[in-house]
Every structure is written in C-alpha cells, then in structure tokens.
Short mmCIF file of C-alpha atoms in Angstrom, two decimals:
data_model
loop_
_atom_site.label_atom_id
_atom_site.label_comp_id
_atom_site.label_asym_id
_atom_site.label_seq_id
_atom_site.Cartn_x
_atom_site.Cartn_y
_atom_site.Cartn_z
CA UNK V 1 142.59 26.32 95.65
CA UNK V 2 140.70 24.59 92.84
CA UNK V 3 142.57 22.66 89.61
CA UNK V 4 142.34 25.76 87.10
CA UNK V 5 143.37 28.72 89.20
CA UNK V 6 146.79 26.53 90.21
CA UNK V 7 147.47 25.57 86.49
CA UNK V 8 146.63 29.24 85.55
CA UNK V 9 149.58 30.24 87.95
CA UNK V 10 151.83 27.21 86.95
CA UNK V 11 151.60 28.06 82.95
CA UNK V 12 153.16 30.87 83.40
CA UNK V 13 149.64 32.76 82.55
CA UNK V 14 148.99 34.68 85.78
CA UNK V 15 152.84 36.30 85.33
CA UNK V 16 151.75 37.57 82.18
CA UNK V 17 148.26 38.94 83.71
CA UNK V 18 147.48 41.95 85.87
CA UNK V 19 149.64 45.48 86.64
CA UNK V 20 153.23 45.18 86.12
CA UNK V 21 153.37 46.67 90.06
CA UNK V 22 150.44 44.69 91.23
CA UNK V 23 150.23 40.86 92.22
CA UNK V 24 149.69 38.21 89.28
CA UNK V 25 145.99 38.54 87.91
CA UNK V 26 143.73 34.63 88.12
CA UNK V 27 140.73 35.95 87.78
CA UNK V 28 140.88 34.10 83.93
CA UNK V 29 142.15 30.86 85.30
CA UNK V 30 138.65 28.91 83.23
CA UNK V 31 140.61 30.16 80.25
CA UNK V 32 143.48 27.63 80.12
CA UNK V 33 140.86 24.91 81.77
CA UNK V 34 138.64 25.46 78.63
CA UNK V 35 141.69 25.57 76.14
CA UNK V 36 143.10 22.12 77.70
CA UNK V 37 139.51 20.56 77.18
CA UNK V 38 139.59 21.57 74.20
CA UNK V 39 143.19 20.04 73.45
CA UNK V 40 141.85 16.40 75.01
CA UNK V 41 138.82 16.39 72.59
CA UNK V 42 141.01 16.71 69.67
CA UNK V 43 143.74 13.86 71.27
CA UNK V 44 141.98 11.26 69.13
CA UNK V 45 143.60 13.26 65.88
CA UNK V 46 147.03 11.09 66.84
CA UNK V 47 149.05 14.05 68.69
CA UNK V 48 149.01 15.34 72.00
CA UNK V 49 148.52 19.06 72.28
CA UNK V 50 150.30 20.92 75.72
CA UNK V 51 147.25 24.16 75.37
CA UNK V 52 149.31 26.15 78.26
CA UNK V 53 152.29 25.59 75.88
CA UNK V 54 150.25 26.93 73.11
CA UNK V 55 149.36 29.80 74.77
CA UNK V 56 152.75 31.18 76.58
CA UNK V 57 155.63 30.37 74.17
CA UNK V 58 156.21 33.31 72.72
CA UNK V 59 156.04 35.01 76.39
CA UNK V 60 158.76 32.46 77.27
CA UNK V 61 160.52 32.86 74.43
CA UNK V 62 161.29 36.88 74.86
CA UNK V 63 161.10 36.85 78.26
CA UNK V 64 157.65 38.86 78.72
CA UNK V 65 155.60 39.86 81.76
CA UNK V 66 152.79 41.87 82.77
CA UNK V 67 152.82 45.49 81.89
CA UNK V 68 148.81 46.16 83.08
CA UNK V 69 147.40 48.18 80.16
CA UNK V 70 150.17 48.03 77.17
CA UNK V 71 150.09 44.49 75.85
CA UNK V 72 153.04 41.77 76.60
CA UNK V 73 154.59 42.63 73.31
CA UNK V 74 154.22 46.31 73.61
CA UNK V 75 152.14 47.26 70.73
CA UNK V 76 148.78 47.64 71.78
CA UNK V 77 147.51 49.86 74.73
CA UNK V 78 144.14 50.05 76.12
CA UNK V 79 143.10 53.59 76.54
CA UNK V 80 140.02 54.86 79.04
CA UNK V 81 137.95 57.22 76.34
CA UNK V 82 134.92 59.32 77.93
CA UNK V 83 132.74 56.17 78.12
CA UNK V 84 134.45 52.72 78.26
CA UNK V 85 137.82 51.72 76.73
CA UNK V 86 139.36 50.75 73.49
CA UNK V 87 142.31 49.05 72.56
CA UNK V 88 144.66 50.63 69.76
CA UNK V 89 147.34 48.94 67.71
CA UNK V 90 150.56 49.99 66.73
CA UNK V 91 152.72 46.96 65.00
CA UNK V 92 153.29 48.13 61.89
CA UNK V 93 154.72 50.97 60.38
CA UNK V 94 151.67 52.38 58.23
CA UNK V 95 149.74 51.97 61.65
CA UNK V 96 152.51 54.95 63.20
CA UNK V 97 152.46 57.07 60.66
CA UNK V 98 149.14 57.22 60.34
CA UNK V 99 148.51 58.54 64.48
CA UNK V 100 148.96 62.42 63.33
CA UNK V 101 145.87 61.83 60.92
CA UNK V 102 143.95 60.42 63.58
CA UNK V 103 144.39 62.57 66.18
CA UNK V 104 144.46 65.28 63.63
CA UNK V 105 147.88 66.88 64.58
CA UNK V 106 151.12 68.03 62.43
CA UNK V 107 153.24 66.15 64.54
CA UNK V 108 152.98 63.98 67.56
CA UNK V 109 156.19 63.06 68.71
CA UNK V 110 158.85 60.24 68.36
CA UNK V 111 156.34 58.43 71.02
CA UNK V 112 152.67 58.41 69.49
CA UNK V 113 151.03 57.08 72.68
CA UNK V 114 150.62 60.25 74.63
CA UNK V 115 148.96 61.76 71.82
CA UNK V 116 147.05 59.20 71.86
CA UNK V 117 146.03 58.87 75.43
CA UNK V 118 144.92 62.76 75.31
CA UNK V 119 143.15 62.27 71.92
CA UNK V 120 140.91 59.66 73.38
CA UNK V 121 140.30 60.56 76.61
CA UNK V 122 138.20 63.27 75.04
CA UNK V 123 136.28 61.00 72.43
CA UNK V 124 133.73 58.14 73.23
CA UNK V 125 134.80 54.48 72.60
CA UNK V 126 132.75 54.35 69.54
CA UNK V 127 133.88 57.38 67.66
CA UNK V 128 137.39 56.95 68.52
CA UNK V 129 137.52 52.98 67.10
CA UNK V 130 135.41 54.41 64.01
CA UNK V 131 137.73 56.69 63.32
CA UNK V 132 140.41 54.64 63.59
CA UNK V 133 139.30 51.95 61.54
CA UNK V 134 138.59 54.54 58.98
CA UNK V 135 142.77 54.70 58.88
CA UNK V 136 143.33 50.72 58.75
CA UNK V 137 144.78 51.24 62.48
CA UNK V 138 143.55 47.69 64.43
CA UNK V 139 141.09 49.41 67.44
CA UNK V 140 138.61 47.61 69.50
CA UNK V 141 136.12 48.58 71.98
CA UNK V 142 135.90 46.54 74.76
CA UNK V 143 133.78 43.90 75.18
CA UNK V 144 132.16 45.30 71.66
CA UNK V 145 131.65 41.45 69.99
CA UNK V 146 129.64 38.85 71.35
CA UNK V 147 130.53 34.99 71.48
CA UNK V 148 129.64 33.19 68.57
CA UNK V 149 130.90 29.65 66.89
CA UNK V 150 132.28 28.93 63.38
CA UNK V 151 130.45 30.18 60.77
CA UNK V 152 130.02 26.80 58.67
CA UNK V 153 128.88 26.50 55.07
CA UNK V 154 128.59 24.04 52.65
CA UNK V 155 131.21 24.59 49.92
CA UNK V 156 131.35 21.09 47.90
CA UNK V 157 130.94 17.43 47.45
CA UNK V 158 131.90 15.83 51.03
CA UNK V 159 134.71 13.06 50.81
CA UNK V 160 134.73 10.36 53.80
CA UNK V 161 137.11 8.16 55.47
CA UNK V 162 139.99 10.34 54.79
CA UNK V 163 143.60 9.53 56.77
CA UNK V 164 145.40 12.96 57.88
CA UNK V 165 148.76 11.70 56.54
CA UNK V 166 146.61 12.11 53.04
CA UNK V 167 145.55 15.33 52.93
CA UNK V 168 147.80 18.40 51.86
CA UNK V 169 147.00 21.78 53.33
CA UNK V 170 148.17 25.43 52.08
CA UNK V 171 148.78 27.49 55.18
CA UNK V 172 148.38 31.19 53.73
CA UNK V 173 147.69 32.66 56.80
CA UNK V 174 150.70 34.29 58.86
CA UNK V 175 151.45 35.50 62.25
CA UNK V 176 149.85 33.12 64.77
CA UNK V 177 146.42 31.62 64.73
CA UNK V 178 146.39 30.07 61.03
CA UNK V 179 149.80 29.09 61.75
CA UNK V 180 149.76 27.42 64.81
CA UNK V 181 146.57 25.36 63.39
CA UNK V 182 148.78 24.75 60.42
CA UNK V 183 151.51 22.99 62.80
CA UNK V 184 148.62 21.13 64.64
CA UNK V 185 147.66 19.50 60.77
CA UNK V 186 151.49 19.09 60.24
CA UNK V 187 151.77 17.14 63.65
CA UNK V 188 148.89 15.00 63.39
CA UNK V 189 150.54 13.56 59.69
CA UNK V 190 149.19 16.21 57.05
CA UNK V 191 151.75 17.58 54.31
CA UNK V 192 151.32 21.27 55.30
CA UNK V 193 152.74 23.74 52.32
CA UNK V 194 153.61 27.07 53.91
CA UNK V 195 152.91 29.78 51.22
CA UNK V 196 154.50 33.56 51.44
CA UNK V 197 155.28 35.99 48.94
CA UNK V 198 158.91 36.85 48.60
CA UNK V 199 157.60 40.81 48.93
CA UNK V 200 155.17 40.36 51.92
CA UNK V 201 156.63 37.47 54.28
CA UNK V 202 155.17 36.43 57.28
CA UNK V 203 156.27 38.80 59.92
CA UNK V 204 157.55 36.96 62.70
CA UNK V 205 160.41 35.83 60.39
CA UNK V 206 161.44 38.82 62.05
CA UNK V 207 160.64 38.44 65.34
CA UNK V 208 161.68 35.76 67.67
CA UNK V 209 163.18 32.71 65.91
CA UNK V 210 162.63 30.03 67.77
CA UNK V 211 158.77 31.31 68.01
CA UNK V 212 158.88 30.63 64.29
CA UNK V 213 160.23 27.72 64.11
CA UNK V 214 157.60 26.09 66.75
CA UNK V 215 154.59 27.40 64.88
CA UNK V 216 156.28 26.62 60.99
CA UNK V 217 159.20 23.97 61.65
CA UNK V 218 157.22 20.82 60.27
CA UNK V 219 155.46 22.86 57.14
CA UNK V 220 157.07 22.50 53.46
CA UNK V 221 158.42 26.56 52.36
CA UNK V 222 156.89 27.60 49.37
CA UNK V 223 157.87 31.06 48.07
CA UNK V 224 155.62 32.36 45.54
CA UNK V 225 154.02 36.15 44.55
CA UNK V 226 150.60 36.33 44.43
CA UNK V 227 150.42 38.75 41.92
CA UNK V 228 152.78 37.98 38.92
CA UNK V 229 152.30 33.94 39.69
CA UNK V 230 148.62 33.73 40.36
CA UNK V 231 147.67 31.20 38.27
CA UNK V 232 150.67 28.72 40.16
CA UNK V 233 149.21 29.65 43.77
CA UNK V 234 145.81 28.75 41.94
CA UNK V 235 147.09 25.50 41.14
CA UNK V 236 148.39 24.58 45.05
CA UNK V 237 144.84 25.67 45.54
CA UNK V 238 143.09 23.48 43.68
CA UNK V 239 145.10 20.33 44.79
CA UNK V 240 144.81 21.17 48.41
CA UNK V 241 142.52 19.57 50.83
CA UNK V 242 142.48 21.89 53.53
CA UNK V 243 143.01 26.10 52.51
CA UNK V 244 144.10 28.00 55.63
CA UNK V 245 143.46 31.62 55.38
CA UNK V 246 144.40 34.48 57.00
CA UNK V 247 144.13 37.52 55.59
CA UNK V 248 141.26 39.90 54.56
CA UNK V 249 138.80 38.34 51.99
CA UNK V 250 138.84 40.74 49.68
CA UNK V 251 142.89 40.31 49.55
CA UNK V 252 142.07 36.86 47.59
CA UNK V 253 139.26 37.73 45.77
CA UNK V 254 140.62 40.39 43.89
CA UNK V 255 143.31 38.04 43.22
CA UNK V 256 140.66 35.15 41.77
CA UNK V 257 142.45 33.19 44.75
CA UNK V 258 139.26 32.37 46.91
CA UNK V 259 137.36 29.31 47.93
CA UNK V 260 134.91 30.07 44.30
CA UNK V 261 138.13 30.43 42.05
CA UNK V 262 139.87 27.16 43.02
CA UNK V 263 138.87 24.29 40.70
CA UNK V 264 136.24 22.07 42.80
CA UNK V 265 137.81 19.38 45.03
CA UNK V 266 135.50 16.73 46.95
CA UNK V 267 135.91 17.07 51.03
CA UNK V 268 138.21 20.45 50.38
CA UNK V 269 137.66 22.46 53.77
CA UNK V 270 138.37 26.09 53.25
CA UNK V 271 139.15 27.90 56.58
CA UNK V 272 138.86 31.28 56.74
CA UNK V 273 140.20 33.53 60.22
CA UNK V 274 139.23 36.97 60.72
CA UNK V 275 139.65 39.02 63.42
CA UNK V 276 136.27 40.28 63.50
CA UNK V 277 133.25 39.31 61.43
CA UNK V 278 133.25 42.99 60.40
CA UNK V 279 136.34 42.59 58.31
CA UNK V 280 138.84 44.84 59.71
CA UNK V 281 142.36 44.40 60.30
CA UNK V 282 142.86 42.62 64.59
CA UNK V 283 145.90 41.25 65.65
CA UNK V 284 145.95 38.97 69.46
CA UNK V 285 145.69 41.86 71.82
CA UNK V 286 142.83 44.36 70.45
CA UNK V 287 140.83 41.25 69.08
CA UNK V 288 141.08 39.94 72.99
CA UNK V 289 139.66 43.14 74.20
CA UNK V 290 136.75 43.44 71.48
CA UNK V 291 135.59 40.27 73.10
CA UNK V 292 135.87 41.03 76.19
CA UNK V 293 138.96 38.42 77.35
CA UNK V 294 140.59 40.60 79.52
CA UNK V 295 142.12 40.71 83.28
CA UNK V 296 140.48 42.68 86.35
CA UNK V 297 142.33 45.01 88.90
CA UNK V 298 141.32 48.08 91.02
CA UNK V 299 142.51 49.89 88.67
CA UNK V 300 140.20 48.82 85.34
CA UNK V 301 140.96 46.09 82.84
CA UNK V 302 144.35 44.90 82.00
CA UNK V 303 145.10 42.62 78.82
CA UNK V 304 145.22 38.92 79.49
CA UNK V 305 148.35 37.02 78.76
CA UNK V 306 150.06 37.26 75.41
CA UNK V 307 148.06 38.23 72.09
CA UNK V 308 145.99 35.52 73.63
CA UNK V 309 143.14 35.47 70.84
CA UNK V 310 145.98 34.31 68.49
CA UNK V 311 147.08 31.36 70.43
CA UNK V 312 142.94 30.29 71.32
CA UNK V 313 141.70 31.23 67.85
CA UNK V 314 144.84 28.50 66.24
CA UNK V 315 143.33 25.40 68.85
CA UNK V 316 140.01 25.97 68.34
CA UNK V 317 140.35 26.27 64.15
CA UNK V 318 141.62 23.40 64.60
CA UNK V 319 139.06 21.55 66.31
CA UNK V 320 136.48 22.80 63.70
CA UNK V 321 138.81 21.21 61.19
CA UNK V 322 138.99 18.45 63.11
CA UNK V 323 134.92 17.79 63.17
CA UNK V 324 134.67 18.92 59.55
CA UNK V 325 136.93 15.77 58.51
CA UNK V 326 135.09 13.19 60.84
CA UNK V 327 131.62 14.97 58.68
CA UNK V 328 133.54 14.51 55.31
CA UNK V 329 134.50 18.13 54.68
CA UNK V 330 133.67 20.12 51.96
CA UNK V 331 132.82 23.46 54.02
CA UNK V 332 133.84 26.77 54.56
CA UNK V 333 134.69 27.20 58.13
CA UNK V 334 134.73 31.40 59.13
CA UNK V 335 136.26 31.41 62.50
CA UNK V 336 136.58 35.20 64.23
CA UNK V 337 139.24 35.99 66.46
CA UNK V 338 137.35 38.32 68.59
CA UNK V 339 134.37 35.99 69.04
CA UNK V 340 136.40 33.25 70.24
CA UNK V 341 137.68 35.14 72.33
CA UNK V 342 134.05 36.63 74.12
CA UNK V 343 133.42 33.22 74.11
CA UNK V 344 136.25 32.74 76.93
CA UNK V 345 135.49 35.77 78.15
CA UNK V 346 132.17 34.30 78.83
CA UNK V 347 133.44 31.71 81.51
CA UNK V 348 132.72 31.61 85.12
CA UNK V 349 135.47 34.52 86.69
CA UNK V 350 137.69 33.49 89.42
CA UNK V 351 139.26 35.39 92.05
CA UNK V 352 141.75 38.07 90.95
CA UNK V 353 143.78 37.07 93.80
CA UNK V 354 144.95 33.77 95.06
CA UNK V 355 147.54 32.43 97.59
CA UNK V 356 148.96 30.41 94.15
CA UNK V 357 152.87 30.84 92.80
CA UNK V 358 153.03 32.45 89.42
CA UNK V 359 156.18 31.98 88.22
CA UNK V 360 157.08 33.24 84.54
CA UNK V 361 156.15 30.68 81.62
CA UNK V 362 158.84 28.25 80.68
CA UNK V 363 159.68 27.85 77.27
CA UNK V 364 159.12 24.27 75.45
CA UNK V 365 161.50 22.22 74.44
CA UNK V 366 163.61 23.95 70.84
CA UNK V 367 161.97 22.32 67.55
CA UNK V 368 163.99 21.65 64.18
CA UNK V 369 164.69 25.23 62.27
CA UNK V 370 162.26 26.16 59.44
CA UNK V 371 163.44 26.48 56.28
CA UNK V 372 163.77 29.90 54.66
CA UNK V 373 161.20 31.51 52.27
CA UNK V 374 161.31 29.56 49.00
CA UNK V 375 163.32 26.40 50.44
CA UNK V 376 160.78 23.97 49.15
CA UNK V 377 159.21 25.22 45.70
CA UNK V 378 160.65 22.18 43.59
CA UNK V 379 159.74 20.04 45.91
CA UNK V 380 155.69 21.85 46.32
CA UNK V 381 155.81 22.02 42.30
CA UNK V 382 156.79 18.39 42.34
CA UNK V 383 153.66 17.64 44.92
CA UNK V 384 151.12 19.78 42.93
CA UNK V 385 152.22 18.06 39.32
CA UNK V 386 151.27 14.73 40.94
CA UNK V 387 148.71 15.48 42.30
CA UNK V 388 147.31 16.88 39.13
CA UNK V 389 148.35 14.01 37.42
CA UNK V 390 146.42 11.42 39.48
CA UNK V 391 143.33 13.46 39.17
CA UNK V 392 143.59 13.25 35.15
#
C-alpha cells in the first residue's frame, strides 16, 4: 500500500468518495499527494498549511459521507444523458424555480430531481448543459474542460521586496476558494479586509458556522453595498495590494469596480476565480465534474469528496499569489475552477479498491468566531484614510 492511497483513506477523503452502499472509492488518492506538495512549496510563506484539512472540513464539520452520484452537500447530481453525463446544480433558489423552464413542464413537483433525471436521459450532454446555462442553472459535462494553468497578465508597475505583514488584501470573493486563499494571506501576516454587501452576504453565513469561521476568522468585516457606495469600495480598491475576486466579471465592470477602474498601484496583484473560462456560474461539485475530477465504480462516475474544486482551486490561488510576490506583482492572475480541477484529474489513477481504513474526516481544531457583516468598517475606513494619506 503506497504513501498516497493510505493518506487518501486517513483524511477522511475515501469516506467521502464512491457509492453510499459500496466500499470507500481511492482511485483519486494522487489528489491529496499533489495538494500536500503543493502546501510544502508554499511553507516558505511563514505558515504551515494541513491540504487534507483544507480539503475535508466542511465534510467534518456536518458530518458528510458518500452518497455516489448526488454531491456530499446534496445539491448537485450527476445525471447519465443519451451520451455521457452532466452534472446539474441546485443551491440556490432561482436555480429551483427555474427546473419547470428547463425541462419545459407546468409543474415538476416539490422534488425537481426526477424531472430532471427523465428530462435528461432523453437529451445529449451538450444540449442539456446548453440549455441549462441558457437559465443561469450551474451544469457541466463531464470531463468537458481541459487542464490549463493561471492565466497571467501584466497589469502594472511591479514592486519588489515586499513583507506579507505589509500588504492589505480585499477578499470579495465568497463561498470557498477566494476565501480560503484569503485566510491563507491572513495566516501568513497580510491584513485581509473581508468585503460583503449588507443585501448579498456571503452564503455560508448561513451554513455551517464553524466552516465560516475557519475560512473568514482572521479577515477584518467590512460591510459595504456595491451599488449606492461604489465610489468607497473603489477606494479599498485602490489601496489594496492584493484584489481577490470571485464573482462574474461583468458583475464589477458594470460597477466601474474592476482591475482598469481602480487607481494604479505598483506590485497590486488582481486575482480573478472563475469557475470556467467560459464565464458561467460553477460552484465545487459541477466545476469538479467539467474537469473531469471525479471517482470510479461499476456503476459510472461518482463525485469526489466535498465540492472539491473549491477547496483545490483556494491552495493553488494561492500559490500563484505566492510566485507573483517573489516576481514583484503587478499581474492579473485568472485562475478557473474547472481547469484546476482536470488538472488533478489528470494524475496517475489508483486502484478503486484497497485493503486501507477510511474512516470519516475529523474536524480541525475550532478557530476564533468571525465577526458579523459590518463589524470592522471604522476600523477598514480608518486603514484606507491612511493609506491614502501616505500615498499623498
């Protein structure tokens, strides 16, 4: 039995892989090997990362396990269409009420999935993700996106020899992967400013709270509409180093609240994380199965672990941050979801079977709360004015 396949079963990862009737699923066990190489190349950033951690907490947290073809956290299923398979979606309301338009039906139940199951089983992968798209629901084909690195850019005038307990970052992403590289920056001595608008909040303020608190604990709060207090978001932008973003480009722009609309800053990194490099909306589980990153069983592909493009996509953000400091900044850094995670996909497969324990994942240690939406705005305002002031 060979290093990864045991620390696959030991992290808790092979619990959360394979039918929920079937045996534990290793045939990913490169994943976590990959994600903890990743983790020791970055050590030299002052903080020790635990990448099995990373990737299971949430699991631990609300006590998930394998469940084959519906995702750990229940709202995404992969579905066999006449061809291949996709992976649908369902987290948010909008993405519910819009099933009866895509399956083009008056009414499909208080449980959208079997209407869902028949819908596609009749359509091929491609024309049933189009179409789905079309209606803003997250769908992937599988396998659909290819492996690909960072998309890097210049953006400005690189700045050298920079300490991370100097640099101030604005963390507008939410969910998972532009937060959990936000709490890497915060950990490694950066002042990280988590922004939210009082009428869109990140969502897993309502989910589990100590997940929240381990991916936001360390960042300042900053409460602030993007809308009717542009031109004070524009401001954090403009004395931030580092700009973590998260949601669709277009979202910003429209707002003038992109990477060309912040006043220049020399070594300012902007990172940008998509789920796709086609621009729609992704979440962990369908952006997995666009690339590919998914478990094996007699029965066909089963999702891999928990949302695990989130968790991969946050660690390896961060290690493009991490080069674009030691190179001075002053880049855009695109990283896709999906294409990170094809480019696990893309590791050497091991056995789907081993003679290994797999017990559940164990939940880290409890961090400090987080402070609620808007706890720190004096104190951001405060940062911002003197930051201004020492640029004058």
């Amino acid at each position: 039995m060979n290093r990864a396949t045991r620390r696959w079963g030991s992290s808790g990862l092979a619990h959360l892989t394979g039918l929920p009737d079937g045996p534990p699923d290793f045939s990913r066990a490169n994943v976590l090997a990959r994600a903890e190489a990743v983790a020791a190349a970055v050590a030299r950033s002052g903080i020790a990362i635990d990448a099995a951690a990373e990737l299971t907490c949430r699991a631990a947290w609300l006590g998930l396990g394998r469940r084959g073809r519906v995702s750990a956290g229940g709202a995404t299923r992969m579905l066999e269409a006449r061809d291949s398979w996709c992976a649908i979606t369902l987290s948010r309301p909008d993405d519910v009420a819009a099933v009866p338009a895509l399956v083009q039906a008056d009414d499909v139940g208080t449980d959208p999935w079997p209407a869902l199951e028949r819908w596609a089983a009749t359509r091929f992968t491609s024309t049933a993700v189009d179409r789905a798209r079309l209606l803003d629901i997250p769908a992937a084909a599988l396998g659909e996106v290819v492996a690909s690195p960072p998309r890097i850019r210049r953006l400005g005038a690189r700045a050298a020899g920079r300490q991370m307990s100097d640099l101030l970052v604005a963390d507008l992403s939410s969910m998972w992967a532009g937060p959990l590289c936000g709490r890497l920056l915060a950990r490694a001595g950066a002042t990280v400013v988590k922004v939210e608008s009082p009428r869109r909040p990140d969502g897993t303020r309502n989910g589990s709270r100590a997940f929240f608190d381990w991916v936001n604990s360390e960042k300042l709060m900053y409460g602030i509409d993007f809308d009717a207090e542009a031109d004070e978001v524009r401001e954090l932008l403009a004395a931030a180093d580092i700009v973590i973003e998260g949601s669709r480009p277009a979202a910003l722009a429209r707002r003038r609240l992109g990477p060309a609309d912040a006043a220049a800053r020399r070594g300012r990194i902007w990172l940008r994380i998509v789920g796709s490099w086609g621009g729609g909306p992704a979440f962990g589980d369908d952006a997995a199965v666009a690339g590919g990153l998914v478990g094996a069983s007699a029965a066909g592909p089963v999702f891999c672990g928990d949302a695990v493009a989130d968790p991969l996509t946050g660690l390896e953000a961060f290690a493009a941050l991490h080069d674009s400091l030691t190179r001075g900044g002053g880049e855009l850094i695109e990283v896709s979801m999906a294409a990170v995670a094809a480019t696990y996909a893309a590791l050497p497969a091991e056995p789907s079977v081993a003679q290994c324990p797999a017990p559940p994942p164990v939940a880290p240690p409890p961090v400090e709360p987080a402070g609620a939406l808007g706890a720190d705005n004096v104190a951001v305002h405060r940062l911002v004015a003197r930051r201004r002031c020492a640029a004058c």
